Each structure stands twice: as C-alpha cells, then as structure tokens.
Tab-separated table of C-alpha atoms in Angstrom:
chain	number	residue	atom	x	y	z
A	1	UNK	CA	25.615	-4.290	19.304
A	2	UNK	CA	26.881	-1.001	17.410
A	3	UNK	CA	25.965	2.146	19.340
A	4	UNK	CA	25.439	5.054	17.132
A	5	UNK	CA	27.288	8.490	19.188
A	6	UNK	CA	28.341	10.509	16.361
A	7	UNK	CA	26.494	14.109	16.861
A	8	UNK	CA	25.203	16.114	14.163
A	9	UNK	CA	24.232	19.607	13.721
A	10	UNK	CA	20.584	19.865	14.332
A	11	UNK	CA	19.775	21.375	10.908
A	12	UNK	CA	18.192	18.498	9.402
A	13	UNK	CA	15.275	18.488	7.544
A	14	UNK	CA	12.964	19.625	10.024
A	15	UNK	CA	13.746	23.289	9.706
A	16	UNK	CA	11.037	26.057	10.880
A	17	UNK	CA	8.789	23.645	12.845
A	18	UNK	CA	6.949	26.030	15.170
A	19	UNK	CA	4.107	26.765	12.784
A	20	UNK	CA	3.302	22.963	11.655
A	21	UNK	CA	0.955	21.057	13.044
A	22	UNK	CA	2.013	17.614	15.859
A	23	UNK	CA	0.308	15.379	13.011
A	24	UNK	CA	2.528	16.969	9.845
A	25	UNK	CA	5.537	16.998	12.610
A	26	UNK	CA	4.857	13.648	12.856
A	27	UNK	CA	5.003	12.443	9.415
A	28	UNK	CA	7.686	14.913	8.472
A	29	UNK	CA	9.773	13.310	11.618
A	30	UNK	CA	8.730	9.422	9.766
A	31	UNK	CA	9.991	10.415	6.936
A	32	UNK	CA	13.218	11.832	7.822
A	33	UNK	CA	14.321	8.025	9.729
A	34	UNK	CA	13.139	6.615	6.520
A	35	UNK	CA	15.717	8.618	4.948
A	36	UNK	CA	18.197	7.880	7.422
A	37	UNK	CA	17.377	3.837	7.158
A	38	UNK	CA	17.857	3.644	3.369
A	39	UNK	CA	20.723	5.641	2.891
A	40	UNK	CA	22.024	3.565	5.618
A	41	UNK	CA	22.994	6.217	8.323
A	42	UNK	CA	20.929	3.928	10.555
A	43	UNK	CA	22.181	0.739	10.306
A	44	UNK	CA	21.035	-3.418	11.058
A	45	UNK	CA	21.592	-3.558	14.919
A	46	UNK	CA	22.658	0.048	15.483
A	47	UNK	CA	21.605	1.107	19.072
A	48	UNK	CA	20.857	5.067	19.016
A	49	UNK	CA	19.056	7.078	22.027
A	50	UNK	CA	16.098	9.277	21.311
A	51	UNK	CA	17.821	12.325	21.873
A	52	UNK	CA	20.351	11.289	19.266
A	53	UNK	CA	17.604	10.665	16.880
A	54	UNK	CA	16.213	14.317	18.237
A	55	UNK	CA	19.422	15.722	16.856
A	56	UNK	CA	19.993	13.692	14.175
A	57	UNK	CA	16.611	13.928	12.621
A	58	UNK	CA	16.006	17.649	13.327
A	59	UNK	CA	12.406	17.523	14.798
A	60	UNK	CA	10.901	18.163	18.221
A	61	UNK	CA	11.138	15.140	20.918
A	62	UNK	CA	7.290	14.610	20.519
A	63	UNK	CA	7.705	13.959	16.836
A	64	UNK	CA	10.589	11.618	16.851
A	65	UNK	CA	8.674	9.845	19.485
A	66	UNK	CA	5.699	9.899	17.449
A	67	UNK	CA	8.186	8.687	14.114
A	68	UNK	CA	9.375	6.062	16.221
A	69	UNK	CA	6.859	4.254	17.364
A	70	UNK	CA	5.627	4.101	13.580
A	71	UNK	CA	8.739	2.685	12.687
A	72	UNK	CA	8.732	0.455	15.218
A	73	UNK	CA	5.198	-1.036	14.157
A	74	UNK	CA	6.659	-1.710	10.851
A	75	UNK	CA	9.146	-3.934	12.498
A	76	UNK	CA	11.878	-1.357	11.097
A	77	UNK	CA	13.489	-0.962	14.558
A	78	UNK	CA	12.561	-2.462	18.429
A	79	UNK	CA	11.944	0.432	21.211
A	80	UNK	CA	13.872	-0.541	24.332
A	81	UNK	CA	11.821	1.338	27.189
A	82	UNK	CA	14.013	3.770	28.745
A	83	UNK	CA	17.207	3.217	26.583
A	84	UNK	CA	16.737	3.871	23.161
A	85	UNK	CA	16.067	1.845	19.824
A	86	UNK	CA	17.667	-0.980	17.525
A	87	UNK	CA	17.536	-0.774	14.484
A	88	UNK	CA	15.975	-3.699	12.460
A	89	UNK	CA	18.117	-7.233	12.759
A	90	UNK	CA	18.700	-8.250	8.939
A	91	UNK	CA	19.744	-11.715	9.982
A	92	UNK	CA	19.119	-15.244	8.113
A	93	UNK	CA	15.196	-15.040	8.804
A	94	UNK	CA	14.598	-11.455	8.364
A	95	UNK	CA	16.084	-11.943	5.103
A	96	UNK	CA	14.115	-14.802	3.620
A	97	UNK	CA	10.886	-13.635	5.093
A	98	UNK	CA	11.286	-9.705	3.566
A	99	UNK	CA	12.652	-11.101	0.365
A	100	UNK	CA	10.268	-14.000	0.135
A	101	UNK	CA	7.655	-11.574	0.400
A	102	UNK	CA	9.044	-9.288	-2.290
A	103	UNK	CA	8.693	-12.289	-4.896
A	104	UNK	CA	4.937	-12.758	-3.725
A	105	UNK	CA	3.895	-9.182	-4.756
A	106	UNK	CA	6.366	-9.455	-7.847
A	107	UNK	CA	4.472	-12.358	-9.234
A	108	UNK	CA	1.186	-11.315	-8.395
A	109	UNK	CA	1.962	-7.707	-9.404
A	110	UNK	CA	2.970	-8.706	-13.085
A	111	UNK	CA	0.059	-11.057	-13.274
A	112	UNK	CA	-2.287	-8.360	-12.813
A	113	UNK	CA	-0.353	-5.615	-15.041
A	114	UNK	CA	-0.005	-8.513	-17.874
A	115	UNK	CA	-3.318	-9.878	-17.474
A	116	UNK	CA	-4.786	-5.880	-17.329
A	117	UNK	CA	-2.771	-4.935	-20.474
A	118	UNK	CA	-1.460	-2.297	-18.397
A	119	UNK	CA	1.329	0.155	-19.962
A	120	UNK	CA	4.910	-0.693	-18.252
A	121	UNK	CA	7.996	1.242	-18.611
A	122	UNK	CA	9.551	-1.364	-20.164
A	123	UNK	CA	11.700	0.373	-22.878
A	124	UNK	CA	13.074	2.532	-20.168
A	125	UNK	CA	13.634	-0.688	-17.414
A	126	UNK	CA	15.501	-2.529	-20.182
A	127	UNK	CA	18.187	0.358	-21.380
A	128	UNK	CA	18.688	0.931	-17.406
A	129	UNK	CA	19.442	-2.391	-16.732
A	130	UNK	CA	21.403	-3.251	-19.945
A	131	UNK	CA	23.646	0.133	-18.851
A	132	UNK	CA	24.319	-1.031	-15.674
A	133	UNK	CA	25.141	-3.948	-16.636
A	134	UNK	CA	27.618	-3.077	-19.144
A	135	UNK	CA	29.226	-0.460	-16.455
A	136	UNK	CA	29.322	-3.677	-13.656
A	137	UNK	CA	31.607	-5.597	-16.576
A	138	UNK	CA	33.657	-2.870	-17.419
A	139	UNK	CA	34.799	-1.446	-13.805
A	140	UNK	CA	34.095	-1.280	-10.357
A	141	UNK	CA	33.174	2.684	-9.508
A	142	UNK	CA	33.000	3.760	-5.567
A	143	UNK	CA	28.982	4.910	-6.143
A	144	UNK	CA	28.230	1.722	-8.573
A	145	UNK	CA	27.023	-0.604	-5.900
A	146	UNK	CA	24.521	2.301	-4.862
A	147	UNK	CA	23.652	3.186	-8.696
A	148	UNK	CA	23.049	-0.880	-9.009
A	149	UNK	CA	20.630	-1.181	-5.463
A	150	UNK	CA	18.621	2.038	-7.089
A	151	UNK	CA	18.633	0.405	-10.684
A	152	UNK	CA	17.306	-3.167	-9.051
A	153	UNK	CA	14.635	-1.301	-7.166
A	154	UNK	CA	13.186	0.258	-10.064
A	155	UNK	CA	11.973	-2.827	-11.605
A	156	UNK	CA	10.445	-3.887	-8.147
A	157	UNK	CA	8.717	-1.102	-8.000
A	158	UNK	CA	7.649	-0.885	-11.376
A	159	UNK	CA	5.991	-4.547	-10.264
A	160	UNK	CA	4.394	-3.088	-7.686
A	161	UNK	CA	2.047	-0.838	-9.665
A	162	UNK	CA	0.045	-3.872	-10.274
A	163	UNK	CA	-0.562	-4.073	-7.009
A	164	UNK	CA	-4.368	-2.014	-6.503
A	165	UNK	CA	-5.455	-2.230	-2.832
A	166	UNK	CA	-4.189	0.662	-0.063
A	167	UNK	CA	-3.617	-2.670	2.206
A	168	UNK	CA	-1.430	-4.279	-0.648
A	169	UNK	CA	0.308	-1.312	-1.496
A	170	UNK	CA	1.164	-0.107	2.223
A	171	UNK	CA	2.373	-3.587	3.057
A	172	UNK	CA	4.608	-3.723	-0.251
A	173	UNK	CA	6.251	0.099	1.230
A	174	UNK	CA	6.553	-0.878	4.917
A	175	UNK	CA	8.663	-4.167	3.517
A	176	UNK	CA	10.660	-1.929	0.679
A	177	UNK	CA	12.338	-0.137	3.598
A	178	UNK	CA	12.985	-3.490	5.429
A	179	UNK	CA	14.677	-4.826	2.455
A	180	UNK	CA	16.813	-0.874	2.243
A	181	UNK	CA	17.691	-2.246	5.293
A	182	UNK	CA	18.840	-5.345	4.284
A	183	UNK	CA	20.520	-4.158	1.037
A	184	UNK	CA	22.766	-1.752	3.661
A	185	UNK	CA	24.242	-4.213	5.744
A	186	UNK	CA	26.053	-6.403	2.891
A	187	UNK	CA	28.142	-4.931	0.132
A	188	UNK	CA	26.726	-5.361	-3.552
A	189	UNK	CA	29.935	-6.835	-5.399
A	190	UNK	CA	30.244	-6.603	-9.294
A	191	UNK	CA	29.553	-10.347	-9.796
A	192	UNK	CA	26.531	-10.260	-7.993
A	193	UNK	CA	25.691	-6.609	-10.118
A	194	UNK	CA	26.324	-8.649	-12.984
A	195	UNK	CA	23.890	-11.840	-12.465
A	196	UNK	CA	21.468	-9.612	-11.016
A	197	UNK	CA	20.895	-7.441	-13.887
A	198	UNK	CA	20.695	-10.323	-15.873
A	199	UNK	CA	18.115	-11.931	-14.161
A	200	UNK	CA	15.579	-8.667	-13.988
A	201	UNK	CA	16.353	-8.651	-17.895
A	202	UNK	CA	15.593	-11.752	-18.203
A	203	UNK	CA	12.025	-10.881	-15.909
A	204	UNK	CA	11.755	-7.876	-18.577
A	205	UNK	CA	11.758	-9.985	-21.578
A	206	UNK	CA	8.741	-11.816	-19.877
A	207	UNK	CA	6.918	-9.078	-19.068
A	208	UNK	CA	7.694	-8.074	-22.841
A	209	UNK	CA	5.804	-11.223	-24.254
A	210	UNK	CA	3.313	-10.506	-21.746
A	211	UNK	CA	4.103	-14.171	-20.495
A	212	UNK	CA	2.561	-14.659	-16.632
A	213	UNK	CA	4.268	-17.928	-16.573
A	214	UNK	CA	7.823	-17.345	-17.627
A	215	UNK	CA	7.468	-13.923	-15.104
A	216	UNK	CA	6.723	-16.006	-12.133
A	217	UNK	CA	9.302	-18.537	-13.028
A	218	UNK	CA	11.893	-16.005	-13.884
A	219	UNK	CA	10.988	-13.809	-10.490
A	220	UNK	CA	11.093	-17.233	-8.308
A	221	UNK	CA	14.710	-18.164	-9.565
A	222	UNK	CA	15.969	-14.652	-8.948
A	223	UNK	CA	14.460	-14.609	-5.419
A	224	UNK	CA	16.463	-17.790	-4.651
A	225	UNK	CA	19.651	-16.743	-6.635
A	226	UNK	CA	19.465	-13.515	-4.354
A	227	UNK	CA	19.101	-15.246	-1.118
A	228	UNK	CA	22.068	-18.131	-2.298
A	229	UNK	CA	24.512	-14.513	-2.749
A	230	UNK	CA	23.401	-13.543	0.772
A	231	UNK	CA	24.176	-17.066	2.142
A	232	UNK	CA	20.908	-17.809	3.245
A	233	UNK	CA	18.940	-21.063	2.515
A	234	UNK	CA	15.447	-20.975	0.662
C-alpha cells in the first residue's frame, strides 16, 4: 500500500478560517479532498494520516475530520481507526460497478432530455470532441491525456442534466468522483483518446436525431469498449 509523506505548506485553500462557521469549515474542508482526489494528489490505495490531510488540505483538524467521514460515506476512501485513511481501491469490481452505473444514468438521462425536447449543448459537445480527436491523431502532448479525461466528462455530464431528482443527481456526483478516481490510476493512451472520442460522437449524433434507441445502444457499447481498455470483463 502507497503511503502518502510528502509535506506541504499549510496554505491551501482554507485560508482565514477563524471567522467561518464548523458547518461551512466543513464543506469547505469536503471540497478541498475532492480537489485533491480528482486531480489525483490522492491516489487509488494511497494511505495518508489525518494530520497529513490537516496540512495538506489547509483546514482545522475538526473539519478534515468532519470532510472525512463524508468522503468516507461515499465509499471515496476507508477510515482506519487510529491510523489514517485509504484512499478508494479502483480494482476490477470497483471499476465495473462505478462505470456500470455511469451507463445507467447515461441512458436514462438522454431518454428523459430526448423524450422532454430539452435544449443540449450539442453544437458545442460535437466541435470539442471532433478537436480532440483530431489533436489525439496528430500527436501525443504531456497535458492531452488530462485535456481528453475533461473533454469525455463533459458529455457525461451534459447526460446528467436529464437526470431531475436531488437523490438521482447526488448519487450521479458521489460516483463522478469515484470514477476521477478511477480515471487517475491508469494512463489515458492516444489509441484509447482516439476510439473514445469516437464513440461519444457517435452518442452525439444520436442525441442529434433525438433517437432514445440508438443512444442507449451507442452508450452500452462504449461502456463495454471502456471497461475491455481497462482489462476488465463486463
């Protein structure tokens, strides 16, 4: 297990704390590991103490505490008692379950936006994609794969805003940063890039002709292109 020691100025993002309230310390703190878990600072199966994640995260003990046991109830890390954390496992199962879960809310989120006659930033999806696309063919870049995981996300999200319960749409967040989790711990090679952005155009020219059908097809077959890449069986 990887045991996170590198020490860090204690200037984070919590600042001037003495005048906030615990509960906006709280969130503040949440929101700060979030940060830390999608840009990959945290990592799958890192093992960091609280008092690192005091320094690293800039907030008082209480609200880290507070932060943590959040994150914990999202399944985003496991709280050993009188140790530390570990950050979320992105094994095999974790994998398939988050990203089987994904393609539930994609299918039923562009059912509802098609079926609604909702307004979609389509126009603005498609020249995204088709740019990335065209930069993944040309060359590989050092920030590319990270341009690419923010360029796939969009359209997810985009899926999501079909989605029109709190419940739905705090269950689709909580697993969005297990998959930023996920996306971290394996490297997003130009191939991949390439068949990826082909197969959320391809979801885009559904959701285009306002075809349900061909979405849900076209959003099953990238879920189980995606896990095949990450070597995990559907």
């Amino acid at each position: 297990m990887k045991h996170l020691t590198e020490k860090r100025e204690n200037s984070g993002p919590g600042g001037n704390t003495g005048k906030a309230s615990p509960d906006l310390l709280a969130q503040r703190a949440y929101q700060a590991l979030l940060d830390r878990l999608r840009d990959g600072e945290l990592s799958s199966g890192a093992f960091v103490t609280v008092p690192e994640l005091v320094e690293m995260l800039g907030f008082p003990l209480a609200a880290v505490r507070e932060a943590v046991k959040r994150a914990g109830a999202c399944g985003l890390l496991t709280v050993i008692p009188k140790r530390g954390v570990t950050i979320m496992d992105a094994g095999p199962e974790t994998t398939r379950a988050c990203l089987t879960l994904r393609a539930l809310f994609d299918v039923e989120g562009a059912r509802r936006l098609i079926g609604s006659g909702a307004d979609m930033p389509l126009a603005a999806l498609r020249a995204a994609h088709e740019d990335m696309l065209e930069k993944a063919q040309r060359a590989m870049t050092p920030d590319l794969p990270r341009q690419a995981i923010r360029i796939d996300l969009s359209l997810h999200d985009a899926l999501s805003a079909g989605l029109d319960t709190w419940l739905e749409k705090q269950l689709y967040e909580e697993n969005r940063n297990r998959i930023a989790i996920i996306q971290n711990s394996r490297a997003f090679l130009p191939p991949r890039i390439v068949s990826a952005m082909e197969e959320h155009l391809a979801i885009i020219a559904a959701l285009e002709a306002r075809d349900p059908d061909a979405a849900a097809e076209r959003i099953r077959l990238h879920l189980k292109n995606t896990l095949h890449w990450w070597g995990v069986s559907d």
